[in-house]
């Protein structure tokens, strides 16, 4: 079994694989490496662009939750919308969990749903927009676990692109996170 490892090399984050084990620090640099990469390259991340002068690129990674292997890597910018779209398993109505890329985190900005059911906010303050109830939850995630399922039909929408998470993951659990990738120029 392989395990993904984020490695800091020449001042930028590389995504790769290594032997069994969880992501660890390399030369004392935590596996997310962002702050160390910024110090090493002198890069200031204002979030205005995806690619920096050093050739690094901000990406959304979908990785197998058990092995850590990257399943999907998509370029993103500060403020890019990332939506998990699925069907509620009991109510059989659409649900949209909306996140925004905020530095190296996914900030939950809205939960949209069309009916109240198990796992959906029932005592929270919601607004109504057409057929949708909108809930403004709090939550900021470095790693977002998702268990794609065929009943729910989980899809990932990044900007204008739509990805079938069930097909990509084979129905196995995944984690979403934001990272910096080297050599994107």
PDB file of C-alpha atoms in Angstrom:
ATOM      1  CA  UNK A   1       0.000   0.000   0.000  1.00  0.00           C
ATOM      2  CA  UNK A   2       1.281   3.479  -0.802  1.00  0.00           C
ATOM      3  CA  UNK A   3       0.747   6.672   1.103  1.00  0.00           C
ATOM      4  CA  UNK A   4       0.746  10.179  -0.442  1.00  0.00           C
ATOM      5  CA  UNK A   5       3.326  12.537   0.921  1.00  0.00           C
ATOM      6  CA  UNK A   6       3.593  16.250   0.465  1.00  0.00           C
ATOM      7  CA  UNK A   7       7.297  17.011   0.172  1.00  0.00           C
ATOM      8  CA  UNK A   8       9.021  20.373   0.339  1.00  0.00           C
ATOM      9  CA  UNK A   9      11.804  20.482  -2.225  1.00  0.00           C
ATOM     10  CA  UNK A  10      13.540  23.578  -3.596  1.00  0.00           C
ATOM     11  CA  UNK A  11      11.045  25.800  -1.779  1.00  0.00           C
ATOM     12  CA  UNK A  12       7.779  24.363  -3.108  1.00  0.00           C
ATOM     13  CA  UNK A  13       5.317  21.602  -2.303  1.00  0.00           C
ATOM     14  CA  UNK A  14       5.411  18.388  -4.315  1.00  0.00           C
ATOM     15  CA  UNK A  15       2.712  15.741  -4.242  1.00  0.00           C
ATOM     16  CA  UNK A  16       4.020  12.217  -4.504  1.00  0.00           C
ATOM     17  CA  UNK A  17       3.919   8.747  -3.014  1.00  0.00           C
ATOM     18  CA  UNK A  18       6.100   6.885  -0.603  1.00  0.00           C
ATOM     19  CA  UNK A  19       5.990   3.602   1.297  1.00  0.00           C
ATOM     20  CA  UNK A  20       3.478   2.630   3.964  1.00  0.00           C
ATOM     21  CA  UNK A  21       2.875   5.211   6.660  1.00  0.00           C
ATOM     22  CA  UNK A  22       1.220   8.550   7.075  1.00  0.00           C
ATOM     23  CA  UNK A  23       2.464  11.881   5.739  1.00  0.00           C
ATOM     24  CA  UNK A  24       5.324  13.065   7.886  1.00  0.00           C
ATOM     25  CA  UNK A  25       7.675  15.980   8.127  1.00  0.00           C
ATOM     26  CA  UNK A  26      10.644  16.051   5.763  1.00  0.00           C
ATOM     27  CA  UNK A  27      13.721  17.712   7.234  1.00  0.00           C
ATOM     28  CA  UNK A  28      11.529  19.089  10.004  1.00  0.00           C
ATOM     29  CA  UNK A  29       9.027  20.654   7.587  1.00  0.00           C
ATOM     30  CA  UNK A  30       5.387  19.657   8.219  1.00  0.00           C
ATOM     31  CA  UNK A  31       3.852  17.787   5.295  1.00  0.00           C
ATOM     32  CA  UNK A  32       1.602  20.725   4.379  1.00  0.00           C
ATOM     33  CA  UNK A  33       4.798  22.828   4.054  1.00  0.00           C
ATOM     34  CA  UNK A  34       3.108  26.068   3.018  1.00  0.00           C
ATOM     35  CA  UNK A  35       4.648  28.469   5.536  1.00  0.00           C
ATOM     36  CA  UNK A  36       8.074  26.876   5.134  1.00  0.00           C
ATOM     37  CA  UNK A  37       7.779  27.024   1.349  1.00  0.00           C
ATOM     38  CA  UNK A  38       6.879  30.699   1.571  1.00  0.00           C
ATOM     39  CA  UNK A  39       9.909  31.400   3.759  1.00  0.00           C
ATOM     40  CA  UNK A  40      12.221  29.411   1.488  1.00  0.00           C
ATOM     41  CA  UNK A  41      11.115  31.154  -1.711  1.00  0.00           C
ATOM     42  CA  UNK A  42      10.237  34.578  -0.344  1.00  0.00           C
ATOM     43  CA  UNK A  43       6.778  34.110  -1.844  1.00  0.00           C
ATOM     44  CA  UNK A  44       3.941  36.249  -0.564  1.00  0.00           C
ATOM     45  CA  UNK A  45       0.596  34.604  -1.083  1.00  0.00           C
ATOM     46  CA  UNK A  46      -2.016  37.291  -1.530  1.00  0.00           C
ATOM     47  CA  UNK A  47      -4.371  34.844  -3.198  1.00  0.00           C
ATOM     48  CA  UNK A  48      -4.803  36.971  -6.312  1.00  0.00           C
ATOM     49  CA  UNK A  49      -3.338  34.383  -8.669  1.00  0.00           C
ATOM     50  CA  UNK A  50      -3.061  30.629  -8.913  1.00  0.00           C
ATOM     51  CA  UNK A  51       0.589  30.480 -10.016  1.00  0.00           C
ATOM     52  CA  UNK A  52       3.370  32.274  -8.143  1.00  0.00           C
ATOM     53  CA  UNK A  53       6.641  33.700  -9.489  1.00  0.00           C
ATOM     54  CA  UNK A  54       8.418  30.571  -8.240  1.00  0.00           C
ATOM     55  CA  UNK A  55       6.211  28.379 -10.480  1.00  0.00           C
ATOM     56  CA  UNK A  56       4.064  26.925  -7.718  1.00  0.00           C
ATOM     57  CA  UNK A  57       0.358  26.486  -8.304  1.00  0.00           C
ATOM     58  CA  UNK A  58      -2.476  26.241  -5.785  1.00  0.00           C
ATOM     59  CA  UNK A  59      -4.512  23.079  -6.328  1.00  0.00           C
ATOM     60  CA  UNK A  60      -7.472  21.266  -4.835  1.00  0.00           C
ATOM     61  CA  UNK A  61      -6.532  17.642  -4.194  1.00  0.00           C
ATOM     62  CA  UNK A  62      -8.956  14.746  -3.871  1.00  0.00           C
ATOM     63  CA  UNK A  63      -7.050  11.892  -2.238  1.00  0.00           C
ATOM     64  CA  UNK A  64      -7.977   8.350  -1.248  1.00  0.00           C
ATOM     65  CA  UNK A  65      -8.667   8.549   2.510  1.00  0.00           C
ATOM     66  CA  UNK A  66      -6.941   5.222   3.225  1.00  0.00           C
ATOM     67  CA  UNK A  67      -3.861   5.384   0.996  1.00  0.00           C
ATOM     68  CA  UNK A  68      -3.510   9.155   0.560  1.00  0.00           C
ATOM     69  CA  UNK A  69      -3.008   8.705  -3.208  1.00  0.00           C
ATOM     70  CA  UNK A  70      -4.159  11.657  -5.291  1.00  0.00           C
ATOM     71  CA  UNK A  71      -7.248  10.827  -7.340  1.00  0.00           C
ATOM     72  CA  UNK A  72      -7.841  14.301  -8.755  1.00  0.00           C
ATOM     73  CA  UNK A  73      -5.762  17.495  -8.732  1.00  0.00           C
ATOM     74  CA  UNK A  74      -7.455  20.685  -9.954  1.00  0.00           C
ATOM     75  CA  UNK A  75      -5.919  24.200 -10.131  1.00  0.00           C
ATOM     76  CA  UNK A  76      -7.744  26.725  -7.908  1.00  0.00           C
ATOM     77  CA  UNK A  77      -7.343  30.350  -6.841  1.00  0.00           C
ATOM     78  CA  UNK A  78      -8.214  32.240  -3.696  1.00  0.00           C
ATOM     79  CA  UNK A  79     -12.010  32.471  -3.610  1.00  0.00           C
ATOM     80  CA  UNK A  80     -12.677  29.548  -5.996  1.00  0.00           C
ATOM     81  CA  UNK A  81     -16.045  27.945  -5.222  1.00  0.00           C
ATOM     82  CA  UNK A  82     -15.970  24.226  -4.449  1.00  0.00           C
ATOM     83  CA  UNK A  83     -19.337  22.483  -4.152  1.00  0.00           C
ATOM     84  CA  UNK A  84     -20.217  18.979  -3.013  1.00  0.00           C
ATOM     85  CA  UNK A  85     -23.474  18.165  -4.778  1.00  0.00           C
ATOM     86  CA  UNK A  86     -25.431  15.084  -3.759  1.00  0.00           C
ATOM     87  CA  UNK A  87     -28.909  13.658  -3.233  1.00  0.00           C
ATOM     88  CA  UNK A  88     -30.168  13.268   0.336  1.00  0.00           C
ATOM     89  CA  UNK A  89     -30.421   9.518   0.925  1.00  0.00           C
ATOM     90  CA  UNK A  90     -33.788   9.638   2.722  1.00  0.00           C
ATOM     91  CA  UNK A  91     -35.518  12.698   1.264  1.00  0.00           C
ATOM     92  CA  UNK A  92     -34.198  12.057  -2.288  1.00  0.00           C
ATOM     93  CA  UNK A  93     -33.779  15.816  -2.772  1.00  0.00           C
ATOM     94  CA  UNK A  94     -30.645  17.743  -3.832  1.00  0.00           C
ATOM     95  CA  UNK A  95     -28.157  19.103  -1.296  1.00  0.00           C
ATOM     96  CA  UNK A  96     -25.258  21.460  -2.050  1.00  0.00           C
ATOM     97  CA  UNK A  97     -22.436  22.030   0.437  1.00  0.00           C
ATOM     98  CA  UNK A  98     -20.588  25.120  -0.795  1.00  0.00           C
ATOM     99  CA  UNK A  99     -16.994  25.921   0.186  1.00  0.00           C
ATOM    100  CA  UNK A 100     -14.622  28.691  -0.833  1.00  0.00           C
ATOM    101  CA  UNK A 101     -10.852  28.325  -1.145  1.00  0.00           C
ATOM    102  CA  UNK A 102      -9.394  30.482   1.623  1.00  0.00           C
ATOM    103  CA  UNK A 103      -5.598  30.304   1.606  1.00  0.00           C
ATOM    104  CA  UNK A 104      -4.941  26.618   2.391  1.00  0.00           C
ATOM    105  CA  UNK A 105      -8.395  25.883   3.776  1.00  0.00           C
ATOM    106  CA  UNK A 106     -11.891  25.152   2.518  1.00  0.00           C
ATOM    107  CA  UNK A 107     -14.260  27.596   4.195  1.00  0.00           C
ATOM    108  CA  UNK A 108     -17.872  26.387   4.264  1.00  0.00           C
ATOM    109  CA  UNK A 109     -20.000  29.271   3.012  1.00  0.00           C
ATOM    110  CA  UNK A 110     -23.430  27.698   2.470  1.00  0.00           C
ATOM    111  CA  UNK A 111     -25.503  24.569   2.717  1.00  0.00           C
ATOM    112  CA  UNK A 112     -28.366  24.519   0.244  1.00  0.00           C
ATOM    113  CA  UNK A 113     -31.163  21.961   0.434  1.00  0.00           C
ATOM    114  CA  UNK A 114     -34.748  21.529  -0.729  1.00  0.00           C
ATOM    115  CA  UNK A 115     -36.271  19.625   2.178  1.00  0.00           C
ATOM    116  CA  UNK A 116     -35.636  19.004   5.856  1.00  0.00           C
ATOM    117  CA  UNK A 117     -34.395  15.530   6.731  1.00  0.00           C
ATOM    118  CA  UNK A 118     -31.890  13.565   8.785  1.00  0.00           C
ATOM    119  CA  UNK A 119     -28.549  15.361   9.017  1.00  0.00           C
ATOM    120  CA  UNK A 120     -29.875  18.644   7.665  1.00  0.00           C
ATOM    121  CA  UNK A 121     -30.279  21.744   9.839  1.00  0.00           C
ATOM    122  CA  UNK A 122     -33.757  21.774  11.326  1.00  0.00           C
ATOM    123  CA  UNK A 123     -33.402  24.305  14.163  1.00  0.00           C
ATOM    124  CA  UNK A 124     -30.983  26.654  12.422  1.00  0.00           C
ATOM    125  CA  UNK A 125     -31.825  29.993  10.884  1.00  0.00           C
ATOM    126  CA  UNK A 126     -32.298  29.484   7.161  1.00  0.00           C
ATOM    127  CA  UNK A 127     -33.305  31.752   4.310  1.00  0.00           C
ATOM    128  CA  UNK A 128     -35.367  30.788   1.307  1.00  0.00           C
ATOM    129  CA  UNK A 129     -34.346  31.339  -2.335  1.00  0.00           C
ATOM    130  CA  UNK A 130     -36.869  29.814  -4.716  1.00  0.00           C
ATOM    131  CA  UNK A 131     -36.997  26.060  -4.048  1.00  0.00           C
ATOM    132  CA  UNK A 132     -33.866  26.150  -1.858  1.00  0.00           C
ATOM    133  CA  UNK A 133     -33.346  26.569   1.872  1.00  0.00           C
ATOM    134  CA  UNK A 134     -29.977  28.258   2.521  1.00  0.00           C
ATOM    135  CA  UNK A 135     -28.059  27.770   5.747  1.00  0.00           C
ATOM    136  CA  UNK A 136     -24.931  29.791   6.532  1.00  0.00           C
ATOM    137  CA  UNK A 137     -22.822  27.368   8.591  1.00  0.00           C
ATOM    138  CA  UNK A 138     -19.485  27.976  10.169  1.00  0.00           C
ATOM    139  CA  UNK A 139     -16.608  25.692   9.344  1.00  0.00           C
ATOM    140  CA  UNK A 140     -13.124  25.863   7.957  1.00  0.00           C
ATOM    141  CA  UNK A 141     -11.300  22.698   6.941  1.00  0.00           C
ATOM    142  CA  UNK A 142      -7.681  21.845   6.138  1.00  0.00           C
ATOM    143  CA  UNK A 143      -8.859  18.350   5.197  1.00  0.00           C
ATOM    144  CA  UNK A 144     -12.471  17.593   4.353  1.00  0.00           C
ATOM    145  CA  UNK A 145     -13.505  13.921   4.566  1.00  0.00           C
ATOM    146  CA  UNK A 146     -16.160  12.726   2.100  1.00  0.00           C
ATOM    147  CA  UNK A 147     -17.739   9.273   1.741  1.00  0.00           C
ATOM    148  CA  UNK A 148     -19.021   9.210  -1.866  1.00  0.00           C
ATOM    149  CA  UNK A 149     -21.951   6.893  -2.435  1.00  0.00           C
ATOM    150  CA  UNK A 150     -23.964   5.691  -5.399  1.00  0.00           C
ATOM    151  CA  UNK A 151     -27.298   6.481  -3.712  1.00  0.00           C
ATOM    152  CA  UNK A 152     -26.232  10.064  -3.025  1.00  0.00           C
ATOM    153  CA  UNK A 153     -24.384  10.353  -6.349  1.00  0.00           C
ATOM    154  CA  UNK A 154     -21.726  12.712  -4.945  1.00  0.00           C
ATOM    155  CA  UNK A 155     -20.330  15.190  -7.449  1.00  0.00           C
ATOM    156  CA  UNK A 156     -17.600  17.762  -6.945  1.00  0.00           C
ATOM    157  CA  UNK A 157     -17.995  21.107  -8.698  1.00  0.00           C
ATOM    158  CA  UNK A 158     -14.856  23.256  -8.860  1.00  0.00           C
ATOM    159  CA  UNK A 159     -15.534  26.576 -10.546  1.00  0.00           C
ATOM    160  CA  UNK A 160     -17.416  25.532 -13.696  1.00  0.00           C
ATOM    161  CA  UNK A 161     -16.077  21.961 -13.858  1.00  0.00           C
ATOM    162  CA  UNK A 162     -18.068  18.978 -12.546  1.00  0.00           C
ATOM    163  CA  UNK A 163     -16.472  15.680 -11.422  1.00  0.00           C
ATOM    164  CA  UNK A 164     -18.184  12.385 -10.506  1.00  0.00           C
ATOM    165  CA  UNK A 165     -16.693  11.569  -7.078  1.00  0.00           C
ATOM    166  CA  UNK A 166     -18.298   8.137  -6.982  1.00  0.00           C
ATOM    167  CA  UNK A 167     -16.667   7.103 -10.273  1.00  0.00           C
ATOM    168  CA  UNK A 168     -13.319   8.713  -9.395  1.00  0.00           C
ATOM    169  CA  UNK A 169     -13.116   7.079  -5.959  1.00  0.00           C
ATOM    170  CA  UNK A 170     -14.786   3.768  -6.727  1.00  0.00           C
ATOM    171  CA  UNK A 171     -17.166   4.649  -3.888  1.00  0.00           C
ATOM    172  CA  UNK A 172     -14.303   4.684  -1.355  1.00  0.00           C
ATOM    173  CA  UNK A 173     -13.801   7.503   1.207  1.00  0.00           C
ATOM    174  CA  UNK A 174     -11.748  10.510   0.084  1.00  0.00           C
ATOM    175  CA  UNK A 175     -10.298  13.687   1.576  1.00  0.00           C
ATOM    176  CA  UNK A 176     -10.284  17.101  -0.078  1.00  0.00           C
ATOM    177  CA  UNK A 177      -7.558  19.631   0.690  1.00  0.00           C
ATOM    178  CA  UNK A 178      -5.785  22.622  -0.811  1.00  0.00           C
ATOM    179  CA  UNK A 179      -2.040  22.389  -1.533  1.00  0.00           C
ATOM    180  CA  UNK A 180       0.669  24.099  -3.576  1.00  0.00           C
ATOM    181  CA  UNK A 181       2.147  22.168  -6.521  1.00  0.00           C
ATOM    182  CA  UNK A 182       5.632  22.807  -7.941  1.00  0.00           C
ATOM    183  CA  UNK A 183       6.677  23.149 -11.542  1.00  0.00           C
ATOM    184  CA  UNK A 184       3.334  24.254 -12.909  1.00  0.00           C
ATOM    185  CA  UNK A 185       4.833  26.780 -15.289  1.00  0.00           C
TER     186      UNK A 185
END
